[in-house]
PDB file of C-alpha atoms in Angstrom:
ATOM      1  CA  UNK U   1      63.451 148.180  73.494  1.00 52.00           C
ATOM      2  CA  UNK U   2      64.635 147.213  77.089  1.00 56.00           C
ATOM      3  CA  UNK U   3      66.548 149.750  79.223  1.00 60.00           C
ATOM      4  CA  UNK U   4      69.630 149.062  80.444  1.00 58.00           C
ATOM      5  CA  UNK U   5      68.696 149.827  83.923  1.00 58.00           C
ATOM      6  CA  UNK U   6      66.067 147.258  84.139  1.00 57.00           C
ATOM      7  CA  UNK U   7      67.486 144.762  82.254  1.00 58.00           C
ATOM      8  CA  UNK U   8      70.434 144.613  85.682  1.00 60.00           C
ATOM      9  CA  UNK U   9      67.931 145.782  88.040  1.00 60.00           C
ATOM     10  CA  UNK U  10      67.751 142.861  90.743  1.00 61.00           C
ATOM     11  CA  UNK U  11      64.301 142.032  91.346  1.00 61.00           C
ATOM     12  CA  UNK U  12      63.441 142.473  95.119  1.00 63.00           C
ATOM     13  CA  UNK U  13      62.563 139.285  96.848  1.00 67.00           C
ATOM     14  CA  UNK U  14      58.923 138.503  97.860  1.00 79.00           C
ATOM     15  CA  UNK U  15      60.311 136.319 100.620  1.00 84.00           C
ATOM     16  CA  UNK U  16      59.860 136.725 104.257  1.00 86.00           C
ATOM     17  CA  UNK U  17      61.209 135.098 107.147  1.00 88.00           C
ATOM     18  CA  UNK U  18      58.617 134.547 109.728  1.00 89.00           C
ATOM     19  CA  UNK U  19      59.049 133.880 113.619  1.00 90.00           C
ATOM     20  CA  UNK U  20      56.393 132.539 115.702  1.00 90.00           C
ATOM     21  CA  UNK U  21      55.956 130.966 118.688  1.00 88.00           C
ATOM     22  CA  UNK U  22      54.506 127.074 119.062  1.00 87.00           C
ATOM     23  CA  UNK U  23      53.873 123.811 121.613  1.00 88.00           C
ATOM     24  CA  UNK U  24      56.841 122.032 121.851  1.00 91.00           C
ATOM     25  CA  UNK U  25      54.728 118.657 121.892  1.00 92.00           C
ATOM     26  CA  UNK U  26      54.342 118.445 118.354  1.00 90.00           C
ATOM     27  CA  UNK U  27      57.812 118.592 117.110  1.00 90.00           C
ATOM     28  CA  UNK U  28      58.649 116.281 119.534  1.00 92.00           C
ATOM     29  CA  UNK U  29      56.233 113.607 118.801  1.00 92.00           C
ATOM     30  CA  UNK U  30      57.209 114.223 115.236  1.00 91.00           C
ATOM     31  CA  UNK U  31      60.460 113.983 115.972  1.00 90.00           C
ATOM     32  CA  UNK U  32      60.245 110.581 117.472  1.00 92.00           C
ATOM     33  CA  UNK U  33      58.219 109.450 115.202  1.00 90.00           C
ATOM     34  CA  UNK U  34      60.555 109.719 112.281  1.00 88.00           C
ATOM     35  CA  UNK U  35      63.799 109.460 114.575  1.00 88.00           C
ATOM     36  CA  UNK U  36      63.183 106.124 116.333  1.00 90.00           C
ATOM     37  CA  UNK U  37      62.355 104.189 112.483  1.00 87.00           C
ATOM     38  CA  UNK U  38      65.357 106.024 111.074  1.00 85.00           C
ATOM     39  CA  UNK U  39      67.862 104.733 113.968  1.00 87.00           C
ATOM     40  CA  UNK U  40      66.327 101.385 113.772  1.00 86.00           C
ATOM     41  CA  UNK U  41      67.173 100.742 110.166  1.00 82.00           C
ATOM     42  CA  UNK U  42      70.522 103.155 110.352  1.00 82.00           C
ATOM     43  CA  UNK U  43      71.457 100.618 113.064  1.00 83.00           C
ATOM     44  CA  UNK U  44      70.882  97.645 110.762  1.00 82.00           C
ATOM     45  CA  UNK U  45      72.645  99.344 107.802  1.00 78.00           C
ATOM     46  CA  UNK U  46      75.723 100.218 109.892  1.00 80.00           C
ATOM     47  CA  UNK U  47      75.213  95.924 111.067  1.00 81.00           C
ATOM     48  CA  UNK U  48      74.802  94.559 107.774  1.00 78.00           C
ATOM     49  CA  UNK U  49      77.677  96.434 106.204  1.00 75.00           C
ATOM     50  CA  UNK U  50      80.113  96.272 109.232  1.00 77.00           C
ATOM     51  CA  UNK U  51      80.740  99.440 109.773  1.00 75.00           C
ATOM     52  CA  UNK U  52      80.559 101.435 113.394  1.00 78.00           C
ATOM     53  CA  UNK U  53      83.417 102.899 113.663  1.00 80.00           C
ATOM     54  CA  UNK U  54      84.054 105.115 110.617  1.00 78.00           C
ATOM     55  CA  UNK U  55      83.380 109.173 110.924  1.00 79.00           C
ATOM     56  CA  UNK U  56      80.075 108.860 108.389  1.00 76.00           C
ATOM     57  CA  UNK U  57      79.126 106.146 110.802  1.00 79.00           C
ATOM     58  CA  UNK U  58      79.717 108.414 113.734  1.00 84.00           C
ATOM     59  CA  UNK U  59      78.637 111.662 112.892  1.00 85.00           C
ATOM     60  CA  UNK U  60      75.100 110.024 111.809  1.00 81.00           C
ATOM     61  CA  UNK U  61      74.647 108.310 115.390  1.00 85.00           C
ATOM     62  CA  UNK U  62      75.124 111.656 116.618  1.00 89.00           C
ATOM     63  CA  UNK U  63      72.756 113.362 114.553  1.00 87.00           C
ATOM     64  CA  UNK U  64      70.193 110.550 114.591  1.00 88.00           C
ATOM     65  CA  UNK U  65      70.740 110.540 118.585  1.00 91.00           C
ATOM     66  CA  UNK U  66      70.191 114.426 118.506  1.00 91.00           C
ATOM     67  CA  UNK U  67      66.842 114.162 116.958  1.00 90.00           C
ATOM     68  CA  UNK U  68      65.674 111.173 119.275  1.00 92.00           C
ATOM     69  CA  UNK U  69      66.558 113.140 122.225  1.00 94.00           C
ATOM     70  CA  UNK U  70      65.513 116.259 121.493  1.00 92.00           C
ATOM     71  CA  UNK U  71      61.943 114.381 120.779  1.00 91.00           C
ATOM     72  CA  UNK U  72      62.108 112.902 123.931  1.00 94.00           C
ATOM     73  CA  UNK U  73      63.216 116.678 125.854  1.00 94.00           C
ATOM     74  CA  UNK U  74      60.175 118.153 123.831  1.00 91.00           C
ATOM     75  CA  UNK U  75      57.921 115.560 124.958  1.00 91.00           C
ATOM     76  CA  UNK U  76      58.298 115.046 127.860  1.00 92.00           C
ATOM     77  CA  UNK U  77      59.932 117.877 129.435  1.00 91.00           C
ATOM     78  CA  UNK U  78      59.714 120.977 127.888  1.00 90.00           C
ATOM     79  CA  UNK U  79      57.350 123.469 129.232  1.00 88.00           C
ATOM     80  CA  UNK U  80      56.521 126.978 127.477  1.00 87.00           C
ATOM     81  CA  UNK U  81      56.223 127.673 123.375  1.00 86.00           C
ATOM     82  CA  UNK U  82      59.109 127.000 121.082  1.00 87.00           C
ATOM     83  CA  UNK U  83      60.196 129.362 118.995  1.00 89.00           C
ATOM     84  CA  UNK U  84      60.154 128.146 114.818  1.00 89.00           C
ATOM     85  CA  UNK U  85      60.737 129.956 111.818  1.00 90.00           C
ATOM     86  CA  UNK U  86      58.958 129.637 108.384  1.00 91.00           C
ATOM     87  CA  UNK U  87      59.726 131.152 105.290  1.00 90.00           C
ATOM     88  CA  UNK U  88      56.622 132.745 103.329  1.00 90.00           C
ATOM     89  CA  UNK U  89      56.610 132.863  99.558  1.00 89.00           C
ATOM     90  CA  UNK U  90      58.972 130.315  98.590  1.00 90.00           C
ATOM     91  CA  UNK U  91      57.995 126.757  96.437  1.00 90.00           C
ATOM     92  CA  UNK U  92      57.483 124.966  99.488  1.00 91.00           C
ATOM     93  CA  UNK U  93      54.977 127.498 101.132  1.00 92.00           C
ATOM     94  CA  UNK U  94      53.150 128.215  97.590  1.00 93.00           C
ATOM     95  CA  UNK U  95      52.456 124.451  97.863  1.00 92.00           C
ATOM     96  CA  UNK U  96      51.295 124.130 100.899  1.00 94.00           C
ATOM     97  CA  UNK U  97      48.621 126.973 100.047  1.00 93.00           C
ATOM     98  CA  UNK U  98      47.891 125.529  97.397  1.00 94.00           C
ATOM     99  CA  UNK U  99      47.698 121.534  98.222  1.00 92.00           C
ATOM    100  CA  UNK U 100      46.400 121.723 101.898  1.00 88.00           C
ATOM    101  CA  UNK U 101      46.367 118.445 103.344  1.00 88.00           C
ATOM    102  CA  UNK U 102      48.137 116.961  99.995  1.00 93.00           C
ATOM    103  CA  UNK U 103      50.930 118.741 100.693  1.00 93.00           C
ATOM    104  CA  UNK U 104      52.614 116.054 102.355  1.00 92.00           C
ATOM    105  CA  UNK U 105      52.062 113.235 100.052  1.00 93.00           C
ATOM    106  CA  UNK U 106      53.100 115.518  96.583  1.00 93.00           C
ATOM    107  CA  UNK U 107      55.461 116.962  98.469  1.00 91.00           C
ATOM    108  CA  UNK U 108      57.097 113.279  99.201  1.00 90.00           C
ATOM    109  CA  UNK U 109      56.517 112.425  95.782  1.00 92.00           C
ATOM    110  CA  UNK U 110      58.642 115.442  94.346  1.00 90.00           C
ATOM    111  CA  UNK U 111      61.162 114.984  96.486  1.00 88.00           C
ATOM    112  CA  UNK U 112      61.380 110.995  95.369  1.00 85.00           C
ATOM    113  CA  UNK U 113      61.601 112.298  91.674  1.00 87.00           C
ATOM    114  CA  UNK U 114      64.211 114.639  92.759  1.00 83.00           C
ATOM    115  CA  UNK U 115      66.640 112.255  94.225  1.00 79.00           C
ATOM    116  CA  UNK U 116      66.050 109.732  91.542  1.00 77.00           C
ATOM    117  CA  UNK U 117      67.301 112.302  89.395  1.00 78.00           C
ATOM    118  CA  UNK U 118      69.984 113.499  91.586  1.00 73.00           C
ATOM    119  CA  UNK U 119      70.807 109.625  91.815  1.00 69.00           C
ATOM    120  CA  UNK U 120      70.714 109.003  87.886  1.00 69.00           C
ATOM    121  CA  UNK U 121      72.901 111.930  87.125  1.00 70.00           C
ATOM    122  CA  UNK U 122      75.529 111.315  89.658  1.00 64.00           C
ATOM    123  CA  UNK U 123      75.557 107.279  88.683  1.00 63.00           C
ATOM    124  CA  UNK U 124      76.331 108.436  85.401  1.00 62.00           C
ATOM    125  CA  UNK U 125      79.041 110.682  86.448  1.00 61.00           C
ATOM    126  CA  UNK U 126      80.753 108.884  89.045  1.00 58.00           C
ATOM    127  CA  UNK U 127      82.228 105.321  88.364  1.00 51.00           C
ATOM    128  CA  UNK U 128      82.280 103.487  91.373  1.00 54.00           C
ATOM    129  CA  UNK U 129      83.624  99.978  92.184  1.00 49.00           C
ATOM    130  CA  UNK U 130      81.034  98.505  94.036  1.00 49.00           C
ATOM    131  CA  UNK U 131      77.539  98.177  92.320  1.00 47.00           C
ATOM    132  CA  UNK U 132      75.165 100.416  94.879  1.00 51.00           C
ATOM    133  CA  UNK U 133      72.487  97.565  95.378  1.00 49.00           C
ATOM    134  CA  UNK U 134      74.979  93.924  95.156  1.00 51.00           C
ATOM    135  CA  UNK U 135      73.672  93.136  98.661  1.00 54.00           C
ATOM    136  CA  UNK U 136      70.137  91.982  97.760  1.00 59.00           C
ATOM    137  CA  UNK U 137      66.910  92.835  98.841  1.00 61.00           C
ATOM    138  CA  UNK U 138      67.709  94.022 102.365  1.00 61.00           C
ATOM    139  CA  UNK U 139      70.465  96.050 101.317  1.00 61.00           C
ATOM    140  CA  UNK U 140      68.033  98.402  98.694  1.00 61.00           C
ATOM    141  CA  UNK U 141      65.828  98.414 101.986  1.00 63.00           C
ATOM    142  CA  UNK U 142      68.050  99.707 104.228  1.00 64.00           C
ATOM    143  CA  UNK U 143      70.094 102.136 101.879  1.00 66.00           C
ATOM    144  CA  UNK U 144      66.854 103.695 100.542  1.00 71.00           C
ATOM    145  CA  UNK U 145      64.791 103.040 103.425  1.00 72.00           C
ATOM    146  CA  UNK U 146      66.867 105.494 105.534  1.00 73.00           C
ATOM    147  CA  UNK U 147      66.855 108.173 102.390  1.00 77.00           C
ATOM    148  CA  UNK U 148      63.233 107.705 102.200  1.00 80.00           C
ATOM    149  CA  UNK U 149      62.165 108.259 106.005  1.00 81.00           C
ATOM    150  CA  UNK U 150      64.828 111.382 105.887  1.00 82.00           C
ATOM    151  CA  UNK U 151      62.899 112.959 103.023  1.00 86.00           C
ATOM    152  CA  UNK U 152      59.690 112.304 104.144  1.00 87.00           C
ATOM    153  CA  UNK U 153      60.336 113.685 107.986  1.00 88.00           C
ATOM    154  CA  UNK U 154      61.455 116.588 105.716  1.00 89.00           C
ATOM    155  CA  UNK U 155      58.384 116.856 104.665  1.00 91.00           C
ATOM    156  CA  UNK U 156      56.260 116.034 107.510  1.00 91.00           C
ATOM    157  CA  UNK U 157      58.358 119.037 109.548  1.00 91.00           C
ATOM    158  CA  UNK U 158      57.738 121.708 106.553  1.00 92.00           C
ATOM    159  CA  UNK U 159      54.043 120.658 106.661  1.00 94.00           C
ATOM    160  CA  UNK U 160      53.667 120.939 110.912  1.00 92.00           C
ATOM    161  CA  UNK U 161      55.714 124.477 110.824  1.00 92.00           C
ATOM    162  CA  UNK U 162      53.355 125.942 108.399  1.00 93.00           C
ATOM    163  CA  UNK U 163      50.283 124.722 109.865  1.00 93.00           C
ATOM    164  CA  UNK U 164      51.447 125.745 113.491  1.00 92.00           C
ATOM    165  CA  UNK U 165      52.364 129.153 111.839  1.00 93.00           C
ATOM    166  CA  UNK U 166      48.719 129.715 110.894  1.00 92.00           C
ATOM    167  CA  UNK U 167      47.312 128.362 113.442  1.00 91.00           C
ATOM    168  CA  UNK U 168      49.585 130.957 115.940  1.00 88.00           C
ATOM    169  CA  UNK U 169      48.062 134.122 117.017  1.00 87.00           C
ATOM    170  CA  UNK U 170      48.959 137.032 114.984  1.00 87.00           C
ATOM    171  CA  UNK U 171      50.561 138.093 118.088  1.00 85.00           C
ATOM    172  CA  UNK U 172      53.042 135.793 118.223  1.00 83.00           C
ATOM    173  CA  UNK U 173      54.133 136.101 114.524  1.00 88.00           C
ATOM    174  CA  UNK U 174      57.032 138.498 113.711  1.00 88.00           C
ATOM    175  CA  UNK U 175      58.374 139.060 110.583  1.00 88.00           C
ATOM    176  CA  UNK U 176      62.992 139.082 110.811  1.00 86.00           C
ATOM    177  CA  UNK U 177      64.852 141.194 108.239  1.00 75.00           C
ATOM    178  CA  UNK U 178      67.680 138.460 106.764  1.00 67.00           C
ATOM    179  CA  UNK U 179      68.591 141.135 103.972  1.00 56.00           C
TER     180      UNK U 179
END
């Protein structure tokens, strides 16, 4: 028989929210390596379909032109450690401890399967009135193309931030209360 107690009881979190410190010279040669490709074929996209102008259009330059430049600032200009934060205990940390250097490449895989299913489900919800690949083979590059180097610099970032965090001296690692 359960008790009432701890059948409400919230279980406590095992989750932690760690702070460390780390050379800026890695995020931003990450950051240009996924940022430059991802501009490149946003910039074709935005060609092929005509559209510059319009506040998706806009709002992605920015962000897009955010990451190349703060690449470039990290690269090239920053001096000192960077401040990052991980969180320990969650899916995507178990997996890294669990995959090592695999991480990246399963992680990009589940992430694929994800938004194929996030894809499938919402094509079967919502009717729209233009087929999403009617432009041919360039089109289904450039529309998943983009989606793909997003999810995969997703990745790639998860991956450096917990390999920087234990690789950091204990020293610099400091555990933040976000109760």
């Amino acid at each position: 028989m359960t008790d009432v107690k701890t059948f409400f009881r919230r279980k406590k979190s095992k989750k932690k929210l760690m702070l460390f410190s780390t050379d800026p010279k890695v995020l931003g040669k990450i950051d240009l390596l996924f940022g430059l490709p991802m501009t490149a074929i946003w910039l074709l996209r935005c060609h092929e379909l005509v559209r510059w102008t319009d506040f998706n259009a806009i709002f992605t330059h920015a962000v897009l032109a955010f990451i190349v430049f703060s690449g470039l600032y990290n690269l090239f200009i920053r001096r000192g450690a960077v401040e990052r934060n991980v969180t320990l205990g969650d899916v995507w940390h178990k997996a890294y401890l669990r995959l090592g250097r695999w991480f990246v490449p399963v992680g990009f895989a589940a992430v694929v399967v994800g938004l194929f299913a996030l894809v499938t489900v919402l094509s079967l919800v919502i009717d729209g009135e233009v087929p999403t690949f009617s432009g041919g083979f360039s089109h289904i590059v450039t529309s998943l193309g983009w989606m793909l180097i997003c999810m995969l610099y997703g990745v790639v970032r998860r991956y450096v931030d917990f390999r920087a965090y234990y690789r950091a001296p204990v020293k610099s690692r400091e555990e933040i209360d976000w109760y």
